[in-house]
Amino acid sequence: MSDLFTTPAARADKPNPAEPLAARMRPRSLDEVAGQRHILAEGKLLRRAIESDRFTSLIFYGPPGTGKTTLASVIARTTGSRFESLNGVESNVAEIRAKIDQARTWRDLRGETTILFIDEIHRFNKAQQDVLLPHIERGVVRFIGATTHNPYFHVNSPLVSRSQIFQLEPVPVEDVVRVLERALSDTERGLGEHLVKADPEALLHLSEKSDGDVRRALSALELAILTTPPEGGEVRLTLAVAEESIQRKAVVYDAHGDAHHDTISAFIKSIRGSDPDAALYWLAKMLHAGEDPRFISRRLVISASEDIGLADSNALRVAMDAHQAFEFIGMPEGRIPLAHAAVYLATAPKSNTAYAALGQAMEDVEKGRTLAVPVHLRTKTRKKLAAASGENDAAMVYRYAHDYEGAYVPQAYLPEGRIYYHPGDQGMEKRIKERLDYWRSLMQA
């Protein structure tokens, strides 16, 4: 019972030596939070809302290790609120109701506000999320949710509409380095009781390989310090020790979520923007993270027609050959033809004129402006029906193009003389433009 009347902040001030370093070093104030200056710098909306204690519901969205849980606990400390947490994987409706009942009791008896933090809120089903709504509206709890998935797609609309959404970004390398330095000097929560001499390149390596995940960097630092025997009473953290402590870099990538869509989008846009270096980097990231190479090769085939098109029709053949080559040889060598195609497409001349022309034609069809096939282009049977209806014989004459010089004869193939395709001046499409301009001039004459 004695612990009941001890504030959460007071209990949090006493670090548990048995906890991992990452847990002991959790920030206690907004100034200790690493990164996220785009939302926490002086004058930014979220910081103003926290410091003035003027917010109701928040949803934090971002990759693992960016401080979503940490920020929620800092908000509770800063606003003097109770902090209760649930996990979307483990919790159920009964547990949600129990937390809300506790919050109501604390509000009524002590006048204290409770922040209910739900990690992985996207894991809750609709019914579980809906349980929160009336209690949020009545102010029984202040809700903070955390998710690695886009909340606009994975969280119910009513809950999203009642919340301010803030996206957290991977922590910059220099900020991770500062956290590691603070952990080495902190005697209360960190590793300050160990006499450590850390080489700057070792801390930089841990920070770079953590990929913006502070928790991962601190865990690697703790492993390095506690497993390295001291020499002359001093633990030496060298680059070699750091490399052993944080081995393969874990790329943040979900096969069906935002990272998947964002990365393939960056890949295709790099090809469209004629940047082979960027295209190769995003290709390498996808392959490293385990993306299905067939998905990548299909996107290359699409890009070959959509973005290169008639400026270099050979691009489509290269993309198709890369797709077939991968199917033939598989991984890991299959990455080579994928790189071949990516670089070819990125460095090829660009044109989307055929794609754009099709879009305009489809828009005409979809709007209901369907045109009848001209009589002279119809089948023989249909021409007989037209003749029986009194159609002019001259209007039904079809001129066979190969019977004329240059295999071209001016002849209408579409009523109203509509033009959809406007050739560009890139690559081989220059020659197409010259031919088409000549033919169109004959038609106009």
Coordinates of C-alpha atoms in Angstrom, one line a residue:
M1 CA 0.0 0.0 0.0
S2 CA 2.9 2.4 0.6
D3 CA 3.7 2.4 -3.1
L4 CA 0.2 3.4 -3.9
F5 CA 0.8 7.0 -2.8
T6 CA 4.2 7.3 -4.3
T7 CA 4.1 9.2 -7.6
P8 CA 5.3 7.3 -10.8
A9 CA 7.9 10.0 -11.3
A10 CA 9.4 9.4 -7.9
R11 CA 9.5 5.7 -8.5
A12 CA 11.2 6.3 -11.9
D13 CA 13.9 8.4 -10.3
K14 CA 15.4 5.2 -8.7
P15 CA 17.1 3.2 -11.5
N16 CA 17.1 -0.6 -11.1
P17 CA 20.6 -1.9 -11.6
A18 CA 19.1 -5.1 -13.0
E19 CA 17.5 -3.3 -15.9
P20 CA 19.3 -3.1 -19.2
L21 CA 21.3 0.1 -19.9
A22 CA 18.7 1.2 -22.5
A23 CA 15.9 1.1 -19.9
R24 CA 18.0 2.9 -17.2
M25 CA 19.0 5.6 -19.6
R26 CA 15.4 6.5 -20.7
P27 CA 15.2 10.3 -20.9
R28 CA 13.5 12.0 -18.0
S29 CA 12.9 15.4 -19.7
L30 CA 12.2 16.7 -23.1
D31 CA 15.7 18.1 -23.4
E32 CA 17.1 14.5 -22.9
V33 CA 15.1 13.1 -25.8
A34 CA 17.4 12.2 -28.7
G35 CA 16.5 13.5 -32.1
Q36 CA 12.9 14.5 -33.0
R37 CA 13.8 18.2 -33.2
H38 CA 11.2 18.6 -35.9
I39 CA 8.5 18.2 -33.3
L40 CA 10.3 18.9 -30.0
A41 CA 12.4 21.9 -30.6
E42 CA 11.5 25.1 -28.8
G43 CA 8.4 26.6 -30.3
K44 CA 7.2 23.5 -32.0
L45 CA 3.6 22.4 -31.6
L46 CA 4.1 19.2 -29.6
R47 CA 6.5 20.9 -27.2
R48 CA 4.2 23.8 -26.6
A49 CA 1.3 21.4 -26.1
I50 CA 3.3 19.3 -23.5
E51 CA 4.7 22.3 -21.6
S52 CA 1.3 24.0 -21.4
D53 CA -0.4 20.7 -20.6
R54 CA -2.9 21.3 -23.4
F55 CA -3.4 18.1 -25.3
T56 CA -5.9 15.3 -25.2
S57 CA -4.9 12.4 -27.4
L58 CA -1.7 11.7 -29.3
I59 CA -0.5 9.0 -31.7
F60 CA 3.2 8.6 -32.3
Y61 CA 4.2 6.9 -35.5
G62 CA 7.7 5.8 -36.5
P63 CA 10.2 2.9 -36.8
P64 CA 11.4 1.0 -33.7
G65 CA 13.9 2.6 -31.4
T66 CA 12.9 6.2 -32.2
G67 CA 11.6 6.9 -28.7
K68 CA 7.8 6.5 -28.9
T69 CA 7.5 4.8 -25.5
T70 CA 10.1 7.1 -24.0
L71 CA 8.4 10.2 -25.2
A72 CA 5.1 9.1 -23.7
S73 CA 6.7 8.5 -20.3
V74 CA 8.5 11.9 -20.5
I75 CA 5.1 13.6 -21.2
A76 CA 3.6 11.9 -18.2
R77 CA 6.5 13.1 -16.0
T78 CA 6.5 16.7 -17.5
T79 CA 2.7 17.0 -16.9
G80 CA 2.7 15.3 -13.5
S81 CA 0.3 12.6 -14.7
R82 CA 0.0 8.9 -13.8
F83 CA 1.4 6.6 -16.5
E84 CA -0.3 3.4 -17.4
S85 CA 0.6 1.3 -20.3
L86 CA -0.8 -1.6 -22.4
N87 CA 0.4 -3.5 -25.3
G88 CA -1.7 -4.1 -28.4
V89 CA -0.4 -7.6 -28.8
E90 CA -1.2 -8.9 -25.3
S91 CA -4.0 -6.7 -23.9
N92 CA -7.8 -7.3 -24.2
V93 CA -11.0 -5.3 -23.6
A94 CA -11.1 -6.4 -19.9
E95 CA -7.6 -5.0 -19.3
I96 CA -8.5 -1.7 -21.0
R97 CA -11.6 -1.3 -18.9
A98 CA -9.6 -2.1 -15.7
K99 CA -7.1 0.6 -16.5
I100 CA -9.9 3.1 -17.3
D101 CA -11.6 2.3 -14.0
Q102 CA -8.3 2.9 -12.1
A103 CA -7.9 6.2 -13.9
R104 CA -11.4 7.2 -12.9
T105 CA -10.7 6.3 -9.3
W106 CA -7.5 8.4 -9.2
R107 CA -9.3 11.3 -10.9
D108 CA -12.2 11.3 -8.4
L109 CA -10.2 10.6 -5.2
R110 CA -6.9 12.4 -5.9
G111 CA -7.7 14.7 -8.8
E112 CA -4.9 13.2 -10.8
T113 CA -4.8 12.7 -14.6
T114 CA -3.9 9.4 -16.1
I115 CA -2.1 9.0 -19.4
L116 CA -3.0 5.6 -20.9
F117 CA -0.2 4.6 -23.3
I118 CA -0.9 1.8 -25.7
D119 CA 2.0 0.4 -27.6
E120 CA 1.4 -1.1 -31.0
I121 CA -2.1 0.3 -31.1
H122 CA -2.6 -1.0 -34.7
R123 CA -2.8 -4.5 -33.2
F124 CA -6.0 -3.7 -31.4
N125 CA -9.1 -4.7 -33.4
K126 CA -12.0 -2.2 -34.0
A127 CA -13.9 -3.2 -30.9
Q128 CA -10.9 -2.7 -28.6
Q129 CA -10.2 0.7 -30.1
D130 CA -13.8 1.7 -29.9
V131 CA -13.8 1.0 -26.1
L132 CA -11.4 3.9 -25.7
L133 CA -13.5 6.5 -27.5
P134 CA -16.2 7.6 -24.8
H135 CA -13.6 7.7 -22.0
I136 CA -11.3 9.9 -24.1
E137 CA -14.1 12.3 -24.9
R138 CA -15.1 12.5 -21.2
G139 CA -11.5 13.1 -20.1
V140 CA -11.2 10.0 -18.0
V141 CA -7.8 9.2 -19.6
R142 CA -5.5 11.0 -21.9
F143 CA -4.6 8.6 -24.6
I144 CA -1.2 8.2 -26.2
G145 CA -0.8 5.5 -28.9
A146 CA 2.4 4.2 -30.6
T147 CA 2.6 2.4 -33.9
T148 CA 5.2 1.4 -36.5
H149 CA 2.4 1.3 -39.1
N150 CA 0.7 4.3 -40.8
P151 CA -2.2 5.2 -38.5
Y152 CA -4.3 6.5 -41.3
F153 CA -4.5 3.0 -42.7
H154 CA -4.1 0.8 -39.5
V155 CA -5.9 2.7 -36.8
N156 CA -9.7 3.3 -36.8
S157 CA -10.8 6.6 -38.2
P158 CA -12.8 7.7 -35.1
L159 CA -9.6 7.3 -32.9
V160 CA -7.4 9.1 -35.5
S161 CA -9.9 12.0 -35.8
R162 CA -9.7 12.5 -32.0
S163 CA -5.8 12.4 -31.9
Q164 CA -2.9 14.6 -33.0
I165 CA -0.5 12.5 -35.0
F166 CA 3.2 13.0 -34.9
Q167 CA 5.7 11.1 -37.0
L168 CA 9.0 10.2 -35.3
E169 CA 12.1 9.9 -37.5
P170 CA 15.3 7.7 -37.0
V171 CA 17.6 9.4 -34.6
P172 CA 20.5 11.2 -36.4
V173 CA 24.0 9.7 -35.9
E174 CA 25.4 12.7 -34.0
D175 CA 22.5 12.5 -31.5
V176 CA 23.1 8.8 -30.9
V177 CA 26.8 9.5 -30.3
R178 CA 25.8 12.1 -27.6
V179 CA 23.5 9.5 -25.9
L180 CA 26.3 7.0 -25.8
E181 CA 28.7 9.6 -24.3
R182 CA 26.2 10.5 -21.7
A183 CA 25.7 6.8 -20.8
L184 CA 29.4 6.4 -20.3
S185 CA 29.7 9.4 -18.0
D186 CA 26.4 8.9 -16.0
T187 CA 27.3 7.2 -12.7
E188 CA 23.7 6.8 -11.5
R189 CA 22.0 5.3 -14.5
G190 CA 24.8 4.6 -17.0
L191 CA 28.2 3.0 -17.0
G192 CA 30.0 5.8 -15.2
E193 CA 31.2 3.5 -12.4
H194 CA 33.3 1.7 -15.0
L195 CA 36.5 3.4 -16.0
V196 CA 36.0 3.5 -19.8
K197 CA 38.1 5.0 -22.5
A198 CA 36.1 5.0 -25.7
D199 CA 37.7 5.7 -29.1
P200 CA 35.5 8.2 -31.0
E201 CA 35.5 5.9 -34.1
A202 CA 34.1 3.1 -31.9
L203 CA 31.1 5.3 -30.7
L204 CA 30.6 6.5 -34.3
H205 CA 30.5 2.9 -35.5
L206 CA 27.9 1.9 -32.9
S207 CA 25.8 4.9 -33.8
E208 CA 25.9 4.4 -37.6
K209 CA 25.2 0.7 -37.4
S210 CA 22.2 1.2 -35.0
D211 CA 20.4 2.8 -38.0
G212 CA 18.8 5.5 -35.9
D213 CA 17.7 3.0 -33.1
V214 CA 19.0 4.4 -29.8
R215 CA 18.0 1.3 -27.9
R216 CA 20.1 -0.9 -30.2
A217 CA 23.1 1.4 -29.8
L218 CA 22.9 1.4 -26.0
S219 CA 22.5 -2.4 -25.9
A220 CA 25.6 -2.8 -28.0
L221 CA 27.5 -0.4 -25.9
E222 CA 26.6 -2.2 -22.7
L223 CA 27.6 -5.6 -24.2
A224 CA 30.9 -4.1 -25.3
I225 CA 31.8 -2.6 -21.9
L226 CA 30.6 -5.5 -19.7
T227 CA 32.4 -8.2 -21.8
T228 CA 35.7 -6.5 -22.3
P229 CA 38.3 -7.2 -19.6
P230 CA 39.9 -4.1 -18.2
E231 CA 43.6 -3.4 -18.7
G232 CA 45.2 -1.6 -15.9
G233 CA 41.8 -0.9 -14.3
E234 CA 40.5 0.7 -17.5
V235 CA 38.1 -0.7 -20.2
R236 CA 39.2 0.2 -23.6
L237 CA 36.4 0.5 -26.2
T238 CA 38.1 0.2 -29.6
L239 CA 36.6 0.1 -33.1
A240 CA 37.3 -3.7 -33.2
V241 CA 35.4 -4.2 -29.9
A242 CA 32.5 -2.1 -31.3
E243 CA 32.4 -4.1 -34.5
E244 CA 32.0 -7.3 -32.6
S245 CA 29.3 -5.9 -30.3
I246 CA 27.0 -4.7 -33.1
Q247 CA 27.4 -6.9 -36.1
R248 CA 25.1 -6.9 -39.1
K249 CA 23.1 -3.8 -39.4
A250 CA 19.3 -4.5 -39.1
V251 CA 17.6 -2.6 -41.8
V252 CA 14.1 -1.3 -40.8
Y253 CA 11.9 -2.8 -43.5
D254 CA 8.5 -4.3 -43.3
A255 CA 7.5 -6.5 -46.2
H256 CA 3.9 -5.1 -46.5
G257 CA 4.0 -1.8 -44.7
D258 CA 5.3 1.7 -45.1
A259 CA 9.0 0.9 -45.5
H260 CA 8.2 -1.5 -48.3
H261 CA 6.1 1.1 -50.2
D262 CA 8.4 4.0 -49.4
T263 CA 11.5 2.2 -50.6
I264 CA 10.1 0.9 -53.9
S265 CA 8.7 4.4 -54.5
A266 CA 12.2 5.9 -53.9
F267 CA 13.7 3.3 -56.3
I268 CA 11.3 4.0 -59.2
K269 CA 11.5 7.8 -58.7
S270 CA 15.3 7.5 -58.7
I271 CA 15.1 5.7 -62.1
R272 CA 12.7 8.3 -63.4
G273 CA 15.0 11.1 -62.2
S274 CA 18.0 9.5 -64.0
D275 CA 20.0 8.9 -60.8
P276 CA 21.6 5.4 -61.1
D277 CA 23.5 5.8 -57.8
A278 CA 20.3 6.3 -55.8
A279 CA 18.6 3.5 -57.8
L280 CA 21.4 1.1 -56.8
Y281 CA 21.2 2.1 -53.2
W282 CA 17.5 1.5 -52.9
L283 CA 17.9 -1.7 -54.8
A284 CA 20.6 -2.8 -52.3
K285 CA 18.4 -1.9 -49.3
M286 CA 15.5 -4.0 -50.6
L287 CA 17.7 -7.0 -51.4
H288 CA 19.4 -6.8 -48.0
A289 CA 16.1 -6.6 -46.2
G290 CA 14.7 -9.6 -48.0
E291 CA 12.3 -8.0 -50.5
D292 CA 10.9 -10.4 -53.1
P293 CA 13.2 -9.9 -56.1
R294 CA 10.3 -10.7 -58.5
F295 CA 8.4 -7.8 -57.1
I296 CA 11.4 -5.6 -57.9
S297 CA 11.8 -7.0 -61.5
R298 CA 8.1 -6.5 -62.1
R299 CA 8.4 -2.8 -61.1
L300 CA 11.4 -2.5 -63.5
V301 CA 9.3 -3.8 -66.4
I302 CA 6.6 -1.2 -65.5
S303 CA 9.1 1.6 -65.3
A304 CA 10.6 0.6 -68.7
S305 CA 7.3 1.4 -70.4
E306 CA 6.0 4.2 -68.1
D307 CA 9.1 6.3 -67.7
I308 CA 11.4 5.4 -70.7
G309 CA 8.8 4.4 -73.2
L310 CA 9.4 5.3 -76.9
A311 CA 12.6 7.3 -76.1
D312 CA 14.3 3.9 -75.9
S313 CA 12.1 0.9 -76.6
N314 CA 15.0 -1.3 -75.9
A315 CA 14.6 -0.6 -72.2
L316 CA 11.5 -2.8 -72.1
R317 CA 13.5 -5.6 -73.6
V318 CA 16.3 -5.2 -71.0
A319 CA 13.8 -5.2 -68.2
M320 CA 12.1 -8.3 -69.5
D321 CA 15.4 -10.0 -70.0
A322 CA 16.4 -9.2 -66.4
H323 CA 13.2 -10.6 -65.1
Q324 CA 13.7 -13.8 -67.1
A325 CA 17.3 -14.0 -66.2
F326 CA 16.5 -13.8 -62.5
E327 CA 13.9 -16.6 -62.9
F328 CA 16.6 -18.7 -64.6
I329 CA 19.5 -18.3 -62.1
G330 CA 17.8 -17.2 -58.9
M331 CA 19.6 -15.6 -56.0
P332 CA 22.2 -14.5 -55.0
E333 CA 23.5 -14.0 -58.6
G334 CA 20.1 -12.9 -59.8
R335 CA 20.8 -9.5 -58.2
I336 CA 23.3 -8.8 -61.0
P337 CA 20.7 -8.6 -63.9
L338 CA 18.5 -6.6 -61.7
A339 CA 21.3 -4.1 -61.2
H340 CA 22.0 -4.2 -64.9
A341 CA 18.4 -3.3 -65.7
A342 CA 18.2 -0.6 -63.0
V343 CA 21.2 1.2 -64.3
Y344 CA 20.1 0.9 -67.9
L345 CA 16.7 2.4 -67.1
A346 CA 18.1 5.2 -64.9
T347 CA 20.6 6.3 -67.6
A348 CA 18.2 5.9 -70.6
P349 CA 16.4 8.9 -72.2
K350 CA 13.0 9.4 -70.7
S351 CA 9.5 9.7 -72.1
N352 CA 6.0 9.0 -70.7
T353 CA 4.1 10.2 -73.8
A354 CA 2.6 6.9 -74.7
Y355 CA 1.4 6.4 -71.1
A356 CA 0.0 9.9 -70.9
A357 CA -1.7 9.6 -74.3
L358 CA -3.4 6.4 -73.1
G359 CA -4.6 8.2 -70.0
Q360 CA -6.2 10.9 -72.1
A361 CA -7.9 8.4 -74.4
M362 CA -9.2 6.4 -71.4
E363 CA -10.5 9.6 -69.8
D364 CA -12.5 10.2 -73.0
V365 CA -13.9 6.7 -73.0
E366 CA -14.8 6.8 -69.2
K367 CA -16.6 10.1 -69.6
G368 CA -19.0 8.4 -72.1
R369 CA -17.8 10.1 -75.2
T370 CA -17.5 6.8 -77.1
L371 CA -17.0 7.2 -80.8
A372 CA -18.5 5.0 -83.5
V373 CA -16.1 3.1 -85.7
P374 CA -15.9 4.9 -89.1
V375 CA -17.7 3.0 -91.9
H376 CA -14.6 2.4 -94.0
L377 CA -12.9 0.6 -91.1
R378 CA -15.7 -1.8 -90.4
T379 CA -15.8 -5.5 -91.3
K380 CA -17.2 -6.6 -94.7
T381 CA -20.4 -7.8 -93.0
R382 CA -20.9 -4.5 -91.3
K383 CA -20.3 -2.6 -94.6
K384 CA -23.0 -4.6 -96.3
L385 CA -25.4 -3.5 -93.5
A386 CA -24.3 0.1 -94.0
A387 CA -24.8 -0.2 -97.8
A388 CA -28.3 -1.5 -97.3
S389 CA -29.0 1.5 -95.1
G390 CA -28.0 3.8 -98.0
E391 CA -24.4 4.6 -97.0
N392 CA -22.3 6.3 -99.8
D393 CA -20.1 3.7 -101.5
A394 CA -17.1 6.1 -101.6
A395 CA -17.3 6.5 -97.8
M396 CA -16.9 2.8 -97.4
V397 CA -13.6 2.5 -99.3
Y398 CA -10.7 1.4 -97.2
R399 CA -7.3 2.3 -98.6
Y400 CA -4.6 -0.4 -97.9
A401 CA -1.5 1.5 -96.7
H402 CA 1.0 -0.8 -98.2
D403 CA -0.3 -0.1 -101.7
Y404 CA 1.0 3.5 -101.4
E405 CA 4.4 5.1 -101.4
G406 CA 6.0 5.1 -98.0
A407 CA 3.3 2.7 -96.8
Y408 CA 1.2 5.7 -95.9
V409 CA -2.0 7.2 -97.3
P410 CA -4.0 10.0 -95.7
Q411 CA -7.1 8.4 -94.3
A412 CA -9.2 9.1 -91.2
Y413 CA -9.0 6.4 -88.5
L414 CA -10.7 8.3 -85.8
P415 CA -13.7 10.7 -86.1
E416 CA -13.3 14.4 -85.2
G417 CA -9.6 14.3 -85.8
R418 CA -8.6 13.9 -82.1
I419 CA -4.9 13.8 -81.2
Y420 CA -3.8 12.0 -78.0
Y421 CA -0.1 11.2 -78.7
H422 CA 2.3 14.1 -78.6
P423 CA 5.8 12.7 -79.2
G424 CA 8.7 14.1 -77.2
D425 CA 12.2 15.0 -78.3
Q426 CA 14.2 12.5 -76.2
G427 CA 16.1 9.6 -77.6
M428 CA 14.6 7.7 -80.4
E429 CA 11.3 9.5 -80.1
K430 CA 12.9 12.4 -82.0
R431 CA 12.6 10.3 -85.2
I432 CA 9.1 9.2 -84.3
K433 CA 8.2 12.9 -84.0
E434 CA 9.6 13.7 -87.4
R435 CA 7.7 10.9 -89.1
L436 CA 4.5 11.7 -87.3
D437 CA 4.7 15.4 -88.1
Y438 CA 5.2 14.6 -91.7
W439 CA 2.2 12.2 -91.8
R440 CA 0.0 14.7 -90.0
S441 CA 0.9 17.4 -92.4
L442 CA -0.2 15.2 -95.3
M443 CA -3.5 14.5 -93.5
Q444 CA -4.1 18.2 -93.0
A445 CA -3.2 19.0 -96.6

